[in-house]
Coordinates of C-alpha atoms and ligand atoms in Angstrom, one line a residue:
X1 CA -7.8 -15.9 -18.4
X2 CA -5.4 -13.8 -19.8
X3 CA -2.9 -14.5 -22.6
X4 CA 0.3 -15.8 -21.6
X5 CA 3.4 -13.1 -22.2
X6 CA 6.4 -14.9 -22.1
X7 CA 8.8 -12.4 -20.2
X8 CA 12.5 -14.0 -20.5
X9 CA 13.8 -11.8 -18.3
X10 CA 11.4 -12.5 -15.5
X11 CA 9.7 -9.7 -13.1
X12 CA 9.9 -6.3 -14.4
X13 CA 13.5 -5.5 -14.9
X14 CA 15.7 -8.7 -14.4
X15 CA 14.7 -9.8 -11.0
X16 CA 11.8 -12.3 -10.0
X17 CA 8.8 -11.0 -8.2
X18 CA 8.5 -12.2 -4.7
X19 CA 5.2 -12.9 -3.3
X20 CA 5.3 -13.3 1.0
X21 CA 3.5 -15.6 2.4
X22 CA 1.1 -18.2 0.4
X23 CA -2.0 -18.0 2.2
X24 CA -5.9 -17.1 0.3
X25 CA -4.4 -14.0 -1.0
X26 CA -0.7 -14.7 -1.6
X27 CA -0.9 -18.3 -3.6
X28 CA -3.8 -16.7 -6.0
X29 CA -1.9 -13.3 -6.7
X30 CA 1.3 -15.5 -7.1
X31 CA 0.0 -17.7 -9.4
X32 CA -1.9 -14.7 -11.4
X33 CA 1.5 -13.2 -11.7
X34 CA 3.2 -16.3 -12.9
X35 CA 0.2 -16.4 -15.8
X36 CA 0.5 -13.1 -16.9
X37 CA 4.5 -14.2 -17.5
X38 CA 6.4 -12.8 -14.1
X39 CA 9.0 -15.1 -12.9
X40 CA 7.5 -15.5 -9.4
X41 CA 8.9 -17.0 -6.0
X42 CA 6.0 -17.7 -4.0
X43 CA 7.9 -17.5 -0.3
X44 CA 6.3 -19.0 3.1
X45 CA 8.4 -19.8 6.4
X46 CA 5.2 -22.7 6.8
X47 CA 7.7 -25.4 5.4
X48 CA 4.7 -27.8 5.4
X49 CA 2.7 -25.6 2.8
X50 CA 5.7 -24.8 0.6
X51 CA 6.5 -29.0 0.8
X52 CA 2.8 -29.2 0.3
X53 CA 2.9 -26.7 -3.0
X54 CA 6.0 -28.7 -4.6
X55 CA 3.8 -31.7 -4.8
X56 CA 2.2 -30.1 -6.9
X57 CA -1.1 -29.9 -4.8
X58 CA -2.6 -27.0 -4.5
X59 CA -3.1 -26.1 -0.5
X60 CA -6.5 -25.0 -0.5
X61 CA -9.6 -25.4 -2.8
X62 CA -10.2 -22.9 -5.4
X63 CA -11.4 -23.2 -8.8
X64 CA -9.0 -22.9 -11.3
X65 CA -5.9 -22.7 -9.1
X66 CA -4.8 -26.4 -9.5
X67 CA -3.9 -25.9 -13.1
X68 CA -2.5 -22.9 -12.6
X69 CA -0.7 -24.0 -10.1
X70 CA 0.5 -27.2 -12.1
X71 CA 0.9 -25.1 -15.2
X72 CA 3.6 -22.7 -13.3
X73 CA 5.5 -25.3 -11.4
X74 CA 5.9 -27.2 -15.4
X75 CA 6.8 -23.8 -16.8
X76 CA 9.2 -22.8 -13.8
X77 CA 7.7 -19.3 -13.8
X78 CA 6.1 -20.8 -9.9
X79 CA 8.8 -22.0 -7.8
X80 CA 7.5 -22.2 -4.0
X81 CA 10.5 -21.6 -1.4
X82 CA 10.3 -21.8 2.5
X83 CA 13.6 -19.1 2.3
X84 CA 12.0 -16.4 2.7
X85 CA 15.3 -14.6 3.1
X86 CA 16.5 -15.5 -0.3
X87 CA 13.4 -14.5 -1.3
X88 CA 13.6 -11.0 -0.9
X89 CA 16.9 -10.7 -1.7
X90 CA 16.4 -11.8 -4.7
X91 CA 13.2 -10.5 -5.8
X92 CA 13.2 -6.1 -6.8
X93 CA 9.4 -6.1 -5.8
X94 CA 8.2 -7.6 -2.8
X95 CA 4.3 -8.4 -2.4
X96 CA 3.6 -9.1 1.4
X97 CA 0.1 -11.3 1.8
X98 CA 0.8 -12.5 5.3
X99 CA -2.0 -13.0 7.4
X100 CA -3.1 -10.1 9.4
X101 CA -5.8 -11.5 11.8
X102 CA -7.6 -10.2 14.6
X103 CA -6.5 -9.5 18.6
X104 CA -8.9 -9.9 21.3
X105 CA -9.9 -6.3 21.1
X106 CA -10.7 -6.3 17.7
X107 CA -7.6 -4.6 16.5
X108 CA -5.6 -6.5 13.5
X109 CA -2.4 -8.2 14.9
X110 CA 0.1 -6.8 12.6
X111 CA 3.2 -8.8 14.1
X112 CA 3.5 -10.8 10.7
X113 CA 3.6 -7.5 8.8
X114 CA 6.1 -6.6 10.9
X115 CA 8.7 -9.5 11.2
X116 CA 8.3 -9.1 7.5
X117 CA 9.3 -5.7 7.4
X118 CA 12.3 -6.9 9.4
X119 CA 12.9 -9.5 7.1
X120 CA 12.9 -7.3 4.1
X121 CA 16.0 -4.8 5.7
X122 CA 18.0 -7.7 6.4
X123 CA 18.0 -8.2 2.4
X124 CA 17.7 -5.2 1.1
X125 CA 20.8 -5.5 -0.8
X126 CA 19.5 -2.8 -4.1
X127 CA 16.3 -0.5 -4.6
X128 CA 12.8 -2.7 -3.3
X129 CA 9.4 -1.8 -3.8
X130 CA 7.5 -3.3 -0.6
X131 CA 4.0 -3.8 -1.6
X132 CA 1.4 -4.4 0.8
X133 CA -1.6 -6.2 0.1
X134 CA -2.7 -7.9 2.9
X135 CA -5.5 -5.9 4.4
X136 CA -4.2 -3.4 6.8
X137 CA -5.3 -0.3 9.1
X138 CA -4.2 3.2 7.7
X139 CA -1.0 4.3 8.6
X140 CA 0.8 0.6 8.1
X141 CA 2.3 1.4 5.3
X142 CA 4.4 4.1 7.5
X143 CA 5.1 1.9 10.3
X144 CA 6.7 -0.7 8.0
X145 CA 8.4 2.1 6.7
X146 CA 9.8 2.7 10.0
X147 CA 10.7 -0.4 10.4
X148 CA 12.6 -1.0 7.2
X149 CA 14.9 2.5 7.8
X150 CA 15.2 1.2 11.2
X151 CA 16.4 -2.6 10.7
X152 CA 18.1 -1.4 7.6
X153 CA 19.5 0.8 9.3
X154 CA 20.7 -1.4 12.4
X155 CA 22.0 -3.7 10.0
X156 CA 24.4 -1.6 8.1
X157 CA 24.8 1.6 10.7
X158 CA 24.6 5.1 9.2
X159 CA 24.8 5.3 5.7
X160 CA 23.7 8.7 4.8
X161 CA 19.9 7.5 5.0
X162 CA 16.8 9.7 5.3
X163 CA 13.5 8.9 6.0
X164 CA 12.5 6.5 3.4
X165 CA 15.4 6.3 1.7
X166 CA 17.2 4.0 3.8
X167 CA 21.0 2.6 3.7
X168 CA 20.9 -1.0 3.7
X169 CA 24.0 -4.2 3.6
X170 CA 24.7 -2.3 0.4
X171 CA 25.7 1.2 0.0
X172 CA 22.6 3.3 -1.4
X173 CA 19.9 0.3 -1.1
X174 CA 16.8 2.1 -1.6
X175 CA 13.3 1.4 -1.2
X176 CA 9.8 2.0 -1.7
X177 CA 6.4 1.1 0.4
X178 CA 3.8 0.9 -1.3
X179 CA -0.2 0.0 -1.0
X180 CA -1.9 -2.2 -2.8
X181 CA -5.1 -3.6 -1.4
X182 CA -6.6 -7.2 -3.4
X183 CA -10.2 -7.4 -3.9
X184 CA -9.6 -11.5 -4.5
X185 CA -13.4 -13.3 -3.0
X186 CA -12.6 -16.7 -2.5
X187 CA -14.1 -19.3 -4.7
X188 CA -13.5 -16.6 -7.4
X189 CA -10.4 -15.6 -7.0
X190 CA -8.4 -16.4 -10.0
X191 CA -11.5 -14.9 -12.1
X192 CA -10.9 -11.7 -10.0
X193 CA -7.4 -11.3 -10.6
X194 CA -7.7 -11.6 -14.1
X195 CA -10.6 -9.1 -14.1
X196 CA -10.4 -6.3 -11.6
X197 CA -12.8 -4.0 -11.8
X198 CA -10.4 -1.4 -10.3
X199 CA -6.4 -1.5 -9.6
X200 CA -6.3 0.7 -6.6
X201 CA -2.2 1.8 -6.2
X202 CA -1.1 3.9 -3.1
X203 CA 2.6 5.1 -3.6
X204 CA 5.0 7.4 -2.9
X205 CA 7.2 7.8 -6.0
X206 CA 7.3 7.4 -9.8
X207 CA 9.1 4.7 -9.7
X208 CA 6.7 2.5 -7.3
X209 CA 3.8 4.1 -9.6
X210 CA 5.8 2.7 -12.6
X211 CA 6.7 -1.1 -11.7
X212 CA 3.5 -1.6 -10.3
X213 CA 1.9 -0.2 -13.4
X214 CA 4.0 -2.1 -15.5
X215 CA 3.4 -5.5 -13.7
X216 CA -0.4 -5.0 -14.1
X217 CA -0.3 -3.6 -17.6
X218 CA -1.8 -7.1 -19.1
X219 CA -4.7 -6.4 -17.3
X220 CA -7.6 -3.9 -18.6
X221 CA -9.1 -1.7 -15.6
X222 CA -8.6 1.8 -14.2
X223 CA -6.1 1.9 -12.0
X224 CA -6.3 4.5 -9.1
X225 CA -3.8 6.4 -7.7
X226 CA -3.5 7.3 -4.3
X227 CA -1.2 8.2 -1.1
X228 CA -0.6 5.1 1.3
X229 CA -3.1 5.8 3.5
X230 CA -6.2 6.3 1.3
X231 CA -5.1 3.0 -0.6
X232 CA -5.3 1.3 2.8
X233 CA -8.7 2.9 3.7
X234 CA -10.2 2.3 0.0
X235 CA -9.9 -1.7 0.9
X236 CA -11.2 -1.2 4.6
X237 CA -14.1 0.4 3.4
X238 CA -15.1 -1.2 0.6
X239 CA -15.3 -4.6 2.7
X240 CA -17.3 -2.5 5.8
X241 CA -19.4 -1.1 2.9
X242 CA -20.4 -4.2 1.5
X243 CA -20.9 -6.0 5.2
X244 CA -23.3 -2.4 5.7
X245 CA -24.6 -3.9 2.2
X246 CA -25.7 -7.4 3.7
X247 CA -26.7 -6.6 7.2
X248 CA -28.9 -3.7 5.5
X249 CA -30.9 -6.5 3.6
X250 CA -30.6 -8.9 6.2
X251 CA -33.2 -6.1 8.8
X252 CA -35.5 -5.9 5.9
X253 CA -35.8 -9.6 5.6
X254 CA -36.4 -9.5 9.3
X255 CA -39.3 -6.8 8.8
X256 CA -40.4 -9.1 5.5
X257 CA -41.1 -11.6 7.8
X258 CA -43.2 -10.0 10.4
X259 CA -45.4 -8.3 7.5
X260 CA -45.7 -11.2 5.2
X261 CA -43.4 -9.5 2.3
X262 CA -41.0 -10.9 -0.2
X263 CA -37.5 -9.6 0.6
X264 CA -35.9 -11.0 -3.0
X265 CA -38.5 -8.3 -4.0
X266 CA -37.6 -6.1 -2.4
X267 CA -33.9 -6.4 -3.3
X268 CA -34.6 -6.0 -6.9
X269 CA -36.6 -3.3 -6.7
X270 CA -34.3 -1.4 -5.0
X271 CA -31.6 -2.8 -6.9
X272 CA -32.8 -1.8 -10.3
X273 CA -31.7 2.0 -8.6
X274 CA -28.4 1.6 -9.8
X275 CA -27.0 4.0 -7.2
X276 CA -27.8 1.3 -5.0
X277 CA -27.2 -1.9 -7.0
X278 CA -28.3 -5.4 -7.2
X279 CA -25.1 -7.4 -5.6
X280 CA -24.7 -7.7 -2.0
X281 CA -28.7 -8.2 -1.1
X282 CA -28.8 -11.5 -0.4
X283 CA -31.1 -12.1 2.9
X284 CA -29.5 -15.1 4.9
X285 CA -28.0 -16.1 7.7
X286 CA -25.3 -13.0 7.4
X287 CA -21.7 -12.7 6.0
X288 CA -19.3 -14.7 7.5
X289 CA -15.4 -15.8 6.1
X290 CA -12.2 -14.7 6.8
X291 CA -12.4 -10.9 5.7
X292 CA -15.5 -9.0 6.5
X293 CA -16.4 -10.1 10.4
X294 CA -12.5 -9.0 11.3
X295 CA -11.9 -6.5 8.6
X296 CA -15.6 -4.5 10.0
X297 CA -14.4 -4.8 13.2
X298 CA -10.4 -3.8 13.0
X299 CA -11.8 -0.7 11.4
X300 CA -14.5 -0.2 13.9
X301 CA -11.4 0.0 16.5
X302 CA -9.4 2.5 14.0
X303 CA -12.1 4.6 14.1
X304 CA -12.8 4.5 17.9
X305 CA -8.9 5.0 18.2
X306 CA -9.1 8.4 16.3
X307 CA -12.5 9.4 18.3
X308 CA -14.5 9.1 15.6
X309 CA -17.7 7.0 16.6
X310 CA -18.1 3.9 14.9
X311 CA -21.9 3.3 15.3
X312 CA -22.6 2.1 12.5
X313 CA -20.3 -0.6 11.8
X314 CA -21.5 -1.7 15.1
X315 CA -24.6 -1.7 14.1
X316 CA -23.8 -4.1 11.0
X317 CA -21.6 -6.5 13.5
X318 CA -24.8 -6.7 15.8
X319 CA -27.3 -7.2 13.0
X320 CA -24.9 -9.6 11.4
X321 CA -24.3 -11.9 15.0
X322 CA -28.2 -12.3 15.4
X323 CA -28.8 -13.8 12.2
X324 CA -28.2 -17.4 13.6
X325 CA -30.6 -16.7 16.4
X326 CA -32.9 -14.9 14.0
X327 CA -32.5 -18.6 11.7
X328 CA -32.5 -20.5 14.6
X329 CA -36.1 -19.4 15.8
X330 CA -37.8 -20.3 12.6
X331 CA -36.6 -24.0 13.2
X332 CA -37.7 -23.7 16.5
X333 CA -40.9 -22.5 15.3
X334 CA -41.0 -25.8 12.5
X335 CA -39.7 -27.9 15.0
X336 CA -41.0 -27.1 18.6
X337 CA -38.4 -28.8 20.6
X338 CA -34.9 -29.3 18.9
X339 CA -33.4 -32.0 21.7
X340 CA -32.8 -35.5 20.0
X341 CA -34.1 -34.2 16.4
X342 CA -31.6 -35.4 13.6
X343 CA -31.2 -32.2 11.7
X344 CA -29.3 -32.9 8.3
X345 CA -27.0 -29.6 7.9
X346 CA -26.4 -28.9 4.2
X347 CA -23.5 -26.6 3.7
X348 CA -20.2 -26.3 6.3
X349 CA -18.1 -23.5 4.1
X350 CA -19.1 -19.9 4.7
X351 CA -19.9 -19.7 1.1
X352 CA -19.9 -21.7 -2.3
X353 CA -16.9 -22.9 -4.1
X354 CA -14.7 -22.3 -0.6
X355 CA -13.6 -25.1 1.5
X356 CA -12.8 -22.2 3.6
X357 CA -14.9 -22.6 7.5
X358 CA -13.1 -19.6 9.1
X359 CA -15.9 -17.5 11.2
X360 CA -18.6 -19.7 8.8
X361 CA -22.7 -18.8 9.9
X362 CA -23.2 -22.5 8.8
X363 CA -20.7 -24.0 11.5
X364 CA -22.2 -21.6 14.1
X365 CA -25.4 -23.2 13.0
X366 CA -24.3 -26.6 13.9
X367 CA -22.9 -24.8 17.5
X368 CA -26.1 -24.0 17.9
X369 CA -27.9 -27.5 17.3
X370 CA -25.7 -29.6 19.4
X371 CA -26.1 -27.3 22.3
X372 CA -29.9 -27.9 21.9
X373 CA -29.2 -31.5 22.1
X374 CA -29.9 -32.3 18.3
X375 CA -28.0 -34.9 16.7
X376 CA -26.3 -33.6 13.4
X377 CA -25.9 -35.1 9.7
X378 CA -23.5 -32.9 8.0
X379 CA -22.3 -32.6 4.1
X380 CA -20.4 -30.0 2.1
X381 CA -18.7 -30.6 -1.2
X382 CA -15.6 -29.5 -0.5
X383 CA -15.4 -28.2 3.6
X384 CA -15.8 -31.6 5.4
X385 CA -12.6 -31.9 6.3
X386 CA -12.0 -28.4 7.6
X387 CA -14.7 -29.0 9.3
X388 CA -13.6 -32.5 11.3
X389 CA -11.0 -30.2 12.6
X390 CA -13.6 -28.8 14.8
X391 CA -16.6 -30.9 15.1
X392 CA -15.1 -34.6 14.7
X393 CA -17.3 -37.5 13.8
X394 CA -19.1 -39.0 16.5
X395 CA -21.4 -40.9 15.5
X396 CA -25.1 -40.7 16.2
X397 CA -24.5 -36.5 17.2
X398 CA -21.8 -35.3 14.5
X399 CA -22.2 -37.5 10.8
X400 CA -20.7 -36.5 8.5
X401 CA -22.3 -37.8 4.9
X402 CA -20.9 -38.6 1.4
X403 CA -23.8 -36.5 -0.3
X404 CA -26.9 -34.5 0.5
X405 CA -29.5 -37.5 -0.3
X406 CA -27.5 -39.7 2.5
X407 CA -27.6 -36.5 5.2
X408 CA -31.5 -36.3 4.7
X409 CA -31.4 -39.8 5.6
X410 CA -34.2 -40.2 8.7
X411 CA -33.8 -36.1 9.1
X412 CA -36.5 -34.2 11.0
X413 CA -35.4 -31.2 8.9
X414 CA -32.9 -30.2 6.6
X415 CA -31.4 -26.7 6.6
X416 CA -29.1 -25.0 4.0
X417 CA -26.8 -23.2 5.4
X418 CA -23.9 -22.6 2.2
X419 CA -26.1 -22.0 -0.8
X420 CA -24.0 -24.5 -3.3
X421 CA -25.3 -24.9 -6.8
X422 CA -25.8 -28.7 -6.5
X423 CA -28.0 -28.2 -3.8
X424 CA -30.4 -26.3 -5.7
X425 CA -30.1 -28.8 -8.2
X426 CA -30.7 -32.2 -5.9
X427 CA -34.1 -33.9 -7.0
X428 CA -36.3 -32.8 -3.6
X429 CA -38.9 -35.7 -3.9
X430 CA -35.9 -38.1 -3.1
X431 CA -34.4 -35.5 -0.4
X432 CA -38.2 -35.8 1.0
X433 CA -38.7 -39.3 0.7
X434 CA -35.2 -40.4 2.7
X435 CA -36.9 -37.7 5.9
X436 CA -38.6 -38.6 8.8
X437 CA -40.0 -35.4 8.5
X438 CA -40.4 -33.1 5.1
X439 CA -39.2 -29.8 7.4
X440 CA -37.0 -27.6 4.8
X441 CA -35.3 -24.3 6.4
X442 CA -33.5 -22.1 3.5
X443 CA -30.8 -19.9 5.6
X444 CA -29.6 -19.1 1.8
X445 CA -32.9 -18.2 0.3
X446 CA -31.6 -20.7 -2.6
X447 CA -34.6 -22.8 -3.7
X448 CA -38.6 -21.5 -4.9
X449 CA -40.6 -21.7 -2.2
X450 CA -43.6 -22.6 -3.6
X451 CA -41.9 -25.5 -5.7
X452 CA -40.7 -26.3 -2.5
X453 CA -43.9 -26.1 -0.9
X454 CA -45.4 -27.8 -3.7
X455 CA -43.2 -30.8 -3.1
X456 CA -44.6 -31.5 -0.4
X457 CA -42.1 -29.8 2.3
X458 CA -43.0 -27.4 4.6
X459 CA -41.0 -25.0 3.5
X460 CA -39.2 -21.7 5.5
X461 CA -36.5 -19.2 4.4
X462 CA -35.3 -15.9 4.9
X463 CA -37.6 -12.4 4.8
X464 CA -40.2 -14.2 2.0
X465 CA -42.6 -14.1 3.8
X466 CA -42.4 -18.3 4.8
X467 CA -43.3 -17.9 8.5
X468 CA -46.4 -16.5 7.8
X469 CA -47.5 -19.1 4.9
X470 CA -46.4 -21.5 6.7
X471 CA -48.7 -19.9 9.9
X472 CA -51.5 -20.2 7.4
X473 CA -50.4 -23.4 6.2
X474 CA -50.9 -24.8 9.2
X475 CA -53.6 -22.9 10.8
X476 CA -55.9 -24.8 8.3
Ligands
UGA1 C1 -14.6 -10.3 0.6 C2 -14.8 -9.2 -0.5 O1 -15.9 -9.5 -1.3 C3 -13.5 -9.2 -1.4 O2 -13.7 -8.1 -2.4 C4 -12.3 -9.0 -0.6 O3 -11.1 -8.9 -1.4 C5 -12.2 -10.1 0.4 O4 -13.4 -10.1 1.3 C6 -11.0 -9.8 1.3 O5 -10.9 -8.8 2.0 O6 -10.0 -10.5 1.1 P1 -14.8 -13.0 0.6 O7 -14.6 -12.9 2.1 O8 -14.1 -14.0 -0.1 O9 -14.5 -11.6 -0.1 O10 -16.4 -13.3 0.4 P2 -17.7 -12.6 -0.1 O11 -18.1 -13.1 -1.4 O12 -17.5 -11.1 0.0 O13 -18.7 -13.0 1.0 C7 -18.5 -12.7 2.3 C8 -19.7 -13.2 3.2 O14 -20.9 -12.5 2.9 C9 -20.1 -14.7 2.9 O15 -20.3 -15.4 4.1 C10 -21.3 -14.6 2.1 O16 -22.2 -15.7 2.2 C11 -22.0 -13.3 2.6 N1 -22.9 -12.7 1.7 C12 -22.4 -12.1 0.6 C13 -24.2 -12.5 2.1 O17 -24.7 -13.0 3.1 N2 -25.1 -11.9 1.2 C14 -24.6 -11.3 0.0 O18 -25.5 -10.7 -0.7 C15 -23.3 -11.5 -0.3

């Protein structure tokens, strides 16, 4: 983490920052700010979470951010507020996090950015920088542009503004929109923000270029300056070039399987290229979380929007959406018939170290099962009770277990469908002996097959080659 700068006179000039909305991306960045030694009001109209926050609780799991988030609210450089008005006015550089999910059509629904934007020209009361770091479509940045001279405008009428420069309550309230797009994966995210591997700035003026230069200077990374617009498309591809990444490996594990190759293999030994890389090549059951599924497809609709075909981030959405039936089929295969089987479901979140369920493989998993008519016993470290939320306990169909060992209890088969550390690291002879049946399916390609099989389970996973063996197995 880095080294604490005590800053007396709080965000860069005299002002706190403010950070909008305290969400996955706002809290973390919030919090990171406080640590690097901004004074930081961390501003969400969800009274509940700011209530929630001033308990001293953090809202969501994520390593490291409780004592962050304990350290800040003792040091006062944290102070949660549900006036999001005062907020802004107080604050000289506004971060907006809100959420920016997905319509119907695929587009994002920006109406949080822009009741935000609103919010911002009713208190724009000196010079703002606006940042935006939620994840946007290009061209945002300009509409809440718009919106600011416009509100700002409404609110105090014609004050010699034009374009950006906008008059606001006061005479000759300026400000500034500017891009910058977070990189934050959850379950890391505090380790991110201390360690970019890239800063990535769109702006429009020096002075934008210089507060938000000066706010990150603690951290060591090349920063990269841009215009609005490329900033926004820089984080819009990189998440549709790492889903491209994922569904990429997840066709060769498909073509593993049918030829009896090894598709961890294969990863490396394309990996070892490094124009292509190692990271992003893990064969499952397909990316799921918050970001990439809505993220591929709002940029699948910008490109549509602007006639430029989008094939082949359709491609990677349809590859992506048959990996449960692709994972489903191998414990059909293991199985034969799936009604009134108890299948012990390890793994809810839609990844380690997240309690996070939004758009998770492993809950479609579980869809999947009880519409087959199987009875499920469910355990995740940290997502079960996101998880209750959808599927609630009733007993018999939907378990949920205090560990993995009681979930295997009387199981037909046990699939892995987050690949958590302590599941790699559960002692398998007791996971075998508590089963009715020793049927293993690895959606995460986390343990060794042929310890696996060498335990006694009849062991499947993901492109390595398992269905065959396991053919062989038992064709003796
Ligand atoms: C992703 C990006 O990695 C971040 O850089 C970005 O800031 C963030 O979205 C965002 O836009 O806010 P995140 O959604 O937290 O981060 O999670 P990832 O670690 O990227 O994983 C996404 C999904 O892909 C998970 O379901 C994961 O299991 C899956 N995945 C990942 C694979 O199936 N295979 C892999 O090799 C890697």
């Amino acid at each position: 983490m880095a080294a604490v700068r005590d800053r007396k006179s709080g965000g860069p000039g005299k002002e706190p920052i403010a950070v909008l909305g305290m969400g996955h991306v706002g809290l973390p960045t919030a919090l990171g700010f406080a640590e690097l030694g901004w004074q930081v009001l961390g501003a969400d109209d969800m009274v509940e979470k700011i209530d929630h926050l001033k308990t001293g609780k953090a809202t969501f799991y994520e390593p490291d951010m409780q004592e962050l988030l304990t350290k800040h609210l003792a040091s006062g450089r944290f102070q949660p507020t549900k006036d999001v008005d005062a907020a802004v006015a107080a604050a000289r550089v506004v971060f907006v996090c809100v959420g920016t999910p997905q319509r119907e059509n695929g587009a994002a629904d920006l109406s949080q950015i822009e009741s935000v934007a609103r919010t911002i020209a009713r208190n724009l009361n000196g010079y703002k920088l606006v940042v935006e770091k939620s994840t946007v479509p290009a061209s945002t940045a300009e509409r809440i542009k718009r919106t600011i001279g416009r509100y700002a405008r409404t609110e105090t009428p014609a004050n010699g503004t034009n374009g950006r420069r906008a008059a606001g309550k006061e005479s000759g309230a300026r400000f500034d929109v500017a891009s910058n797009p977070e990189f934050l994966q959850e379950g890391k995210a505090i380790h991110n923000f201390f360690h970019p591997e890239r800063i990535v700035i769109g702006v429009e003026s020096d002075q934008a270029r210089q507060l938000l230069e000066d706010i990150y200077r603690p951290l060591k990374c090349p920063i990269v300056v841009t215009d609005l617009a490329t900033s926004e498309l820089i984080k819009h591809s990189a998440n549709a070039f790492l889903s491209t990444k994922i569904s990429f490996i997840n066709m060769i594990s498909d073509i593993c399987d049918a030829v009896g190759a090894d598709v961890a293999s294969v990863a490396r030994g394309i990996g070892l290229d490094p124009r292509i890389g190692h990271q992003f090549l893990s064969a499952g059951i397909g990316f799921g979380g918050y970001c990439f599924p809505k993220d591929l497809k709002a940029l699948l609709y910008l490109a549509e929007e602007h006639g430029v075909p989008g094939g082949i981030l359709r491609a990677v959405e349809d590859v992506n959406l048959r990996r449960i039936e692709v994972f489903m089929d191998k414990l059909r295969h293991a199985l034969w018939v799936l009604q009134g089987k108890k299948i012990a479901v390890l793994g809810l979140a839609f990844k380690p170290l997240t309690d996070d369920i939004r758009e998770s493989p492993a809950l479609r998993v579980v869809e999947e099962l009880l519409k087959e008519g199987a009875a499920v016993r469910l355990y995740d470290p940290e997502a079960m009770p996101a998880a209750q939320q959808v599927y609630p306990e009733a007993p018999g169909r939907v378990d949920y277990c205090r560990s993995a060992y009681e979930a295997a209890r009387g199981a037909h088969a046990v699939v892995i469908t987050t690949e958590w550390e302590e599941f790699r690291k559960l002692n398998w002879k007791k996971m075998q002996e508590a089963m009715e049946v020793p049927v293993l399916v690895d959606g995460r390609n986390l343990l060794d097959p042929s310890a696996m099989r060498e335990a006694g389970f009849e062991y499947f996973s993901m492109g390595r080659g398992s269905r065959q063996v396991a053919m062989t197995a038992s064709a003796k």
